Amino acid sequence: MKAAVFFPGIGYHTDKPLLYYGKKLAKEFGYQIIEVNYTGFPSDVKGNEEKMEQFFQIARTQAEETLCNVNFKEYESVLFISKSIGTAVAAVYDNDHAVNAQHIYFTPVPQTFSVLREKSGIVFHGLNDPWCESSVAVENCKKLNLKLKTFEGANHSLETGDCLIDLEIMSMVFDCLKDSICLL
């Protein structure tokens, strides 16, 4: 048995493209899908460290509640797929519970890099991401020996505003994911 656990971001739930197609791809590879959902968050989080910490703590508590009955030792392979602040939640959960999951980090926030394990997965980053400066992603991925895929002109959702370019980016992301999941 294999499990893929999805940790969404602020306003980026599992029915949005990166996580929606991530679920479909994981299912194709035989993963049981487990979704963490959050509710009750502060508004206007961007740029506000206090609200970001509140969001993180709420999400962390809700992830603990959602996953409390999952015995990860029963799975031969565990994959955490996360987005934005969900990347920090996934990394902390993994560390706290010694899951030793492989990770797919979609557009992590800067705070995530302080809790990531070395060689734990792959990071996808838009070079126009207003939530995380590219230098932060590049330097930390190098330091942690994480594979980094960047996309010119892409924002925090890996979108550019041009539908056809956005579809090309999604195609590149999922080609890379398919290759990565094949290796697990």
PDB file of C-alpha atoms in Angstrom:
ATOM      1  CA  MET A   1       0.000   0.000   0.000  1.00  0.00           C
ATOM      2  CA  LYS A   2       1.059   3.556  -0.767  1.00  0.00           C
ATOM      3  CA  ALA A   3      -0.323   6.816   0.613  1.00  0.00           C
ATOM      4  CA  ALA A   4      -0.286  10.325  -0.843  1.00  0.00           C
ATOM      5  CA  VAL A   5      -1.230  13.036   1.653  1.00  0.00           C
ATOM      6  CA  PHE A   6      -2.276  16.457   0.356  1.00  0.00           C
ATOM      7  CA  PHE A   7      -1.637  19.626   2.371  1.00  0.00           C
ATOM      8  CA  PRO A   8      -3.281  22.669   0.684  1.00  0.00           C
ATOM      9  CA  GLY A   9      -2.329  26.300   1.053  1.00  0.00           C
ATOM     10  CA  ILE A  10      -4.146  29.505   1.906  1.00  0.00           C
ATOM     11  CA  GLY A  11      -7.064  29.589  -0.516  1.00  0.00           C
ATOM     12  CA  TYR A  12      -5.435  26.898  -2.654  1.00  0.00           C
ATOM     13  CA  HIS A  13      -7.549  23.835  -1.928  1.00  0.00           C
ATOM     14  CA  THR A  14      -7.154  20.381  -3.426  1.00  0.00           C
ATOM     15  CA  ASP A  15      -9.514  21.116  -6.310  1.00  0.00           C
ATOM     16  CA  LYS A  16      -7.160  23.723  -7.777  1.00  0.00           C
ATOM     17  CA  PRO A  17      -4.874  22.596 -10.639  1.00  0.00           C
ATOM     18  CA  LEU A  18      -1.611  21.641  -8.911  1.00  0.00           C
ATOM     19  CA  LEU A  19      -3.272  19.576  -6.209  1.00  0.00           C
ATOM     20  CA  TYR A  20      -6.191  18.342  -8.314  1.00  0.00           C
ATOM     21  CA  TYR A  21      -3.906  16.881 -10.980  1.00  0.00           C
ATOM     22  CA  GLY A  22      -1.487  15.784  -8.288  1.00  0.00           C
ATOM     23  CA  LYS A  23      -4.284  13.633  -6.827  1.00  0.00           C
ATOM     24  CA  LYS A  24      -5.104  12.194 -10.232  1.00  0.00           C
ATOM     25  CA  LEU A  25      -1.465  11.335 -10.920  1.00  0.00           C
ATOM     26  CA  ALA A  26      -0.956   9.779  -7.488  1.00  0.00           C
ATOM     27  CA  LYS A  27      -4.081   7.638  -8.022  1.00  0.00           C
ATOM     28  CA  GLU A  28      -2.700   6.483 -11.368  1.00  0.00           C
ATOM     29  CA  PHE A  29       0.382   5.244  -9.506  1.00  0.00           C
ATOM     30  CA  GLY A  30      -1.717   3.357  -6.965  1.00  0.00           C
ATOM     31  CA  TYR A  31      -1.565   5.773  -4.053  1.00  0.00           C
ATOM     32  CA  GLN A  32      -4.384   5.976  -1.538  1.00  0.00           C
ATOM     33  CA  ILE A  33      -5.351   9.666  -1.361  1.00  0.00           C
ATOM     34  CA  ILE A  34      -5.603  11.388   2.018  1.00  0.00           C
ATOM     35  CA  GLU A  35      -6.596  15.059   2.067  1.00  0.00           C
ATOM     36  CA  VAL A  36      -5.945  17.502   4.871  1.00  0.00           C
ATOM     37  CA  ASN A  37      -8.453  20.374   4.859  1.00  0.00           C
ATOM     38  CA  TYR A  38      -8.313  23.554   6.910  1.00  0.00           C
ATOM     39  CA  THR A  39     -10.954  25.993   8.140  1.00  0.00           C
ATOM     40  CA  GLY A  40     -11.200  29.090  10.303  1.00  0.00           C
ATOM     41  CA  PHE A  41      -8.230  31.147   9.196  1.00  0.00           C
ATOM     42  CA  PRO A  42      -7.332  34.787   9.673  1.00  0.00           C
ATOM     43  CA  SER A  43      -7.658  37.002   6.603  1.00  0.00           C
ATOM     44  CA  ASP A  44      -5.006  39.250   5.046  1.00  0.00           C
ATOM     45  CA  VAL A  45      -2.171  36.867   5.910  1.00  0.00           C
ATOM     46  CA  LYS A  46       0.338  37.922   3.243  1.00  0.00           C
ATOM     47  CA  GLY A  47       3.131  39.999   4.713  1.00  0.00           C
ATOM     48  CA  ASN A  48       1.836  39.627   8.275  1.00  0.00           C
ATOM     49  CA  GLU A  49       4.133  37.336  10.278  1.00  0.00           C
ATOM     50  CA  GLU A  50       1.719  37.093  13.225  1.00  0.00           C
ATOM     51  CA  LYS A  51      -1.220  36.031  11.046  1.00  0.00           C
ATOM     52  CA  MET A  52       1.033  33.660   9.099  1.00  0.00           C
ATOM     53  CA  GLU A  53       2.011  31.986  12.376  1.00  0.00           C
ATOM     54  CA  GLN A  54      -1.664  31.806  13.417  1.00  0.00           C
ATOM     55  CA  PHE A  55      -2.528  30.188  10.088  1.00  0.00           C
ATOM     56  CA  PHE A  56       0.323  27.727  10.450  1.00  0.00           C
ATOM     57  CA  GLN A  57      -0.723  26.722  13.990  1.00  0.00           C
ATOM     58  CA  ILE A  58      -4.377  26.280  12.973  1.00  0.00           C
ATOM     59  CA  ALA A  59      -3.374  24.229   9.924  1.00  0.00           C
ATOM     60  CA  ARG A  60      -0.928  22.159  11.978  1.00  0.00           C
ATOM     61  CA  THR A  61      -3.619  21.344  14.562  1.00  0.00           C
ATOM     62  CA  GLN A  62      -6.121  20.403  11.851  1.00  0.00           C
ATOM     63  CA  ALA A  63      -3.532  18.218  10.089  1.00  0.00           C
ATOM     64  CA  GLU A  64      -2.881  16.424  13.386  1.00  0.00           C
ATOM     65  CA  GLU A  65      -6.624  15.846  13.809  1.00  0.00           C
ATOM     66  CA  THR A  66      -7.074  14.614  10.230  1.00  0.00           C
ATOM     67  CA  LEU A  67      -4.103  12.245  10.335  1.00  0.00           C
ATOM     68  CA  CYS A  68      -4.374  11.004  13.938  1.00  0.00           C
ATOM     69  CA  ASN A  69      -5.689   7.574  12.912  1.00  0.00           C
ATOM     70  CA  VAL A  70      -3.325   7.017   9.983  1.00  0.00           C
ATOM     71  CA  ASN A  71      -0.609   4.463  10.675  1.00  0.00           C
ATOM     72  CA  PHE A  72       2.068   5.483   8.194  1.00  0.00           C
ATOM     73  CA  LYS A  73       4.156   2.427   9.081  1.00  0.00           C
ATOM     74  CA  GLU A  74       1.577   0.297   7.233  1.00  0.00           C
ATOM     75  CA  TYR A  75       2.524   1.932   3.923  1.00  0.00           C
ATOM     76  CA  GLU A  76       5.455   0.895   1.781  1.00  0.00           C
ATOM     77  CA  SER A  77       5.633   4.415   0.349  1.00  0.00           C
ATOM     78  CA  VAL A  78       4.379   7.755   1.681  1.00  0.00           C
ATOM     79  CA  LEU A  79       4.252  10.883  -0.448  1.00  0.00           C
ATOM     80  CA  PHE A  80       3.367  14.314   0.928  1.00  0.00           C
ATOM     81  CA  ILE A  81       2.187  16.776  -1.725  1.00  0.00           C
ATOM     82  CA  SER A  82       1.849  20.280  -0.386  1.00  0.00           C
ATOM     83  CA  LYS A  83       1.229  23.853  -1.487  1.00  0.00           C
ATOM     84  CA  SER A  84       2.350  27.184  -0.010  1.00  0.00           C
ATOM     85  CA  ILE A  85       2.004  27.225   3.809  1.00  0.00           C
ATOM     86  CA  GLY A  86       0.916  23.587   3.515  1.00  0.00           C
ATOM     87  CA  THR A  87       4.567  22.828   2.692  1.00  0.00           C
ATOM     88  CA  ALA A  88       5.562  23.936   6.194  1.00  0.00           C
ATOM     89  CA  VAL A  89       2.696  21.971   7.748  1.00  0.00           C
ATOM     90  CA  ALA A  90       3.692  18.843   5.820  1.00  0.00           C
ATOM     91  CA  ALA A  91       7.371  19.166   6.729  1.00  0.00           C
ATOM     92  CA  VAL A  92       6.673  19.725  10.429  1.00  0.00           C
ATOM     93  CA  TYR A  93       4.181  16.853  10.529  1.00  0.00           C
ATOM     94  CA  ASP A  94       6.750  14.587   8.863  1.00  0.00           C
ATOM     95  CA  ASN A  95       9.437  15.642  11.339  1.00  0.00           C
ATOM     96  CA  ASP A  96       7.172  15.344  14.409  1.00  0.00           C
ATOM     97  CA  HIS A  97       5.959  11.863  13.463  1.00  0.00           C
ATOM     98  CA  ALA A  98       9.093  10.492  11.763  1.00  0.00           C
ATOM     99  CA  VAL A  99       7.053   9.521   8.690  1.00  0.00           C
ATOM    100  CA  ASN A 100      10.094   9.937   6.421  1.00  0.00           C
ATOM    101  CA  ALA A 101       7.820  10.784   3.501  1.00  0.00           C
ATOM    102  CA  GLN A 102       9.009  11.904   0.115  1.00  0.00           C
ATOM    103  CA  HIS A 103       7.779  15.414  -0.627  1.00  0.00           C
ATOM    104  CA  ILE A 104       6.527  17.451  -3.513  1.00  0.00           C
ATOM    105  CA  TYR A 105       6.635  21.074  -2.423  1.00  0.00           C
ATOM    106  CA  PHE A 106       4.558  23.401  -4.597  1.00  0.00           C
ATOM    107  CA  THR A 107       5.635  27.025  -4.103  1.00  0.00           C
ATOM    108  CA  PRO A 108       6.814  26.869  -0.498  1.00  0.00           C
ATOM    109  CA  VAL A 109       6.770  29.963   1.685  1.00  0.00           C
ATOM    110  CA  PRO A 110      10.128  31.098   3.135  1.00  0.00           C
ATOM    111  CA  GLN A 111       9.291  29.709   6.592  1.00  0.00           C
ATOM    112  CA  THR A 112       9.140  26.194   5.133  1.00  0.00           C
ATOM    113  CA  PHE A 113      12.853  25.999   4.441  1.00  0.00           C
ATOM    114  CA  SER A 114      13.754  26.072   8.140  1.00  0.00           C
ATOM    115  CA  VAL A 115      11.885  22.787   8.741  1.00  0.00           C
ATOM    116  CA  LEU A 116      12.707  20.758   5.608  1.00  0.00           C
ATOM    117  CA  ARG A 117      14.779  17.587   5.728  1.00  0.00           C
ATOM    118  CA  GLU A 118      17.751  17.355   3.433  1.00  0.00           C
ATOM    119  CA  LYS A 119      17.104  15.423   0.193  1.00  0.00           C
ATOM    120  CA  SER A 120      13.409  15.059   1.077  1.00  0.00           C
ATOM    121  CA  GLY A 121      11.894  15.907  -2.289  1.00  0.00           C
ATOM    122  CA  ILE A 122      11.381  18.363  -5.099  1.00  0.00           C
ATOM    123  CA  VAL A 123      10.464  22.058  -4.958  1.00  0.00           C
ATOM    124  CA  PHE A 124       8.465  23.881  -7.641  1.00  0.00           C
ATOM    125  CA  HIS A 125       8.879  27.660  -7.622  1.00  0.00           C
ATOM    126  CA  GLY A 126       7.616  30.489  -9.809  1.00  0.00           C
ATOM    127  CA  LEU A 127      10.268  33.137 -10.402  1.00  0.00           C
ATOM    128  CA  ASN A 128       7.615  35.868  -9.919  1.00  0.00           C
ATOM    129  CA  ASP A 129       6.288  34.411  -6.666  1.00  0.00           C
ATOM    130  CA  PRO A 130       5.356  37.344  -4.401  1.00  0.00           C
ATOM    131  CA  TRP A 131       5.249  35.068  -1.329  1.00  0.00           C
ATOM    132  CA  CYS A 132       8.825  33.771  -1.619  1.00  0.00           C
ATOM    133  CA  GLU A 133      11.808  35.491  -3.200  1.00  0.00           C
ATOM    134  CA  SER A 134      13.584  33.339  -5.743  1.00  0.00           C
ATOM    135  CA  SER A 135      16.943  33.775  -4.001  1.00  0.00           C
ATOM    136  CA  VAL A 136      15.430  32.193  -0.859  1.00  0.00           C
ATOM    137  CA  ALA A 137      14.189  29.164  -2.801  1.00  0.00           C
ATOM    138  CA  VAL A 138      17.408  28.742  -4.792  1.00  0.00           C
ATOM    139  CA  GLU A 139      19.790  29.128  -1.828  1.00  0.00           C
ATOM    140  CA  ASN A 140      17.809  26.853   0.472  1.00  0.00           C
ATOM    141  CA  CYS A 141      17.283  24.140  -2.132  1.00  0.00           C
ATOM    142  CA  LYS A 142      21.016  24.122  -2.801  1.00  0.00           C
ATOM    143  CA  LYS A 143      21.815  24.002   0.930  1.00  0.00           C
ATOM    144  CA  LEU A 144      19.286  21.191   1.559  1.00  0.00           C
ATOM    145  CA  ASN A 145      20.156  19.283  -1.609  1.00  0.00           C
ATOM    146  CA  LEU A 146      16.574  19.496  -2.869  1.00  0.00           C
ATOM    147  CA  LYS A 147      15.719  19.306  -6.542  1.00  0.00           C
ATOM    148  CA  LEU A 148      14.361  22.695  -7.681  1.00  0.00           C
ATOM    149  CA  LYS A 149      12.231  23.367 -10.750  1.00  0.00           C
ATOM    150  CA  THR A 150      11.661  27.036 -11.528  1.00  0.00           C
ATOM    151  CA  PHE A 151       9.321  28.697 -13.995  1.00  0.00           C
ATOM    152  CA  GLU A 152       9.980  32.059 -15.593  1.00  0.00           C
ATOM    153  CA  GLY A 153       7.171  34.586 -15.145  1.00  0.00           C
ATOM    154  CA  ALA A 154       5.151  32.244 -12.902  1.00  0.00           C
ATOM    155  CA  ASN A 155       3.558  33.395  -9.661  1.00  0.00           C
ATOM    156  CA  HIS A 156       2.699  31.592  -6.409  1.00  0.00           C
ATOM    157  CA  SER A 157       0.203  29.381  -8.266  1.00  0.00           C
ATOM    158  CA  LEU A 158       2.750  28.687 -11.026  1.00  0.00           C
ATOM    159  CA  GLU A 159       0.636  30.806 -13.365  1.00  0.00           C
ATOM    160  CA  THR A 160       1.612  33.699 -15.633  1.00  0.00           C
ATOM    161  CA  GLY A 161      -1.762  35.090 -16.669  1.00  0.00           C
ATOM    162  CA  ASP A 162      -1.426  33.625 -20.162  1.00  0.00           C
ATOM    163  CA  CYS A 163      -3.623  30.539 -20.332  1.00  0.00           C
ATOM    164  CA  LEU A 164      -1.536  28.717 -22.941  1.00  0.00           C
ATOM    165  CA  ILE A 165       1.721  29.342 -21.094  1.00  0.00           C
ATOM    166  CA  ASP A 166       0.055  28.250 -17.846  1.00  0.00           C
ATOM    167  CA  LEU A 167      -1.002  24.992 -19.486  1.00  0.00           C
ATOM    168  CA  GLU A 168       2.562  24.457 -20.725  1.00  0.00           C
ATOM    169  CA  ILE A 169       3.846  24.988 -17.185  1.00  0.00           C
ATOM    170  CA  MET A 170       1.320  22.492 -15.815  1.00  0.00           C
ATOM    171  CA  SER A 171       2.429  19.994 -18.440  1.00  0.00           C
ATOM    172  CA  MET A 172       6.094  20.478 -17.474  1.00  0.00           C
ATOM    173  CA  VAL A 173       5.262  20.170 -13.776  1.00  0.00           C
ATOM    174  CA  PHE A 174       3.385  16.929 -14.238  1.00  0.00           C
ATOM    175  CA  ASP A 175       5.950  15.436 -16.598  1.00  0.00           C
ATOM    176  CA  CYS A 176       8.496  16.029 -13.849  1.00  0.00           C
ATOM    177  CA  LEU A 177       6.155  14.652 -11.180  1.00  0.00           C
ATOM    178  CA  LYS A 178       5.463  11.547 -13.203  1.00  0.00           C
ATOM    179  CA  ASP A 179       9.204  10.906 -13.473  1.00  0.00           C
ATOM    180  CA  SER A 180       9.699  11.583  -9.754  1.00  0.00           C
ATOM    181  CA  ILE A 181       6.818   9.365  -8.623  1.00  0.00           C
ATOM    182  CA  CYS A 182       8.101   6.561 -10.848  1.00  0.00           C
ATOM    183  CA  LEU A 183      11.296   6.565  -8.789  1.00  0.00           C
ATOM    184  CA  LEU A 184       9.508   6.155  -5.447  1.00  0.00           C
TER     185      LEU A 184
END
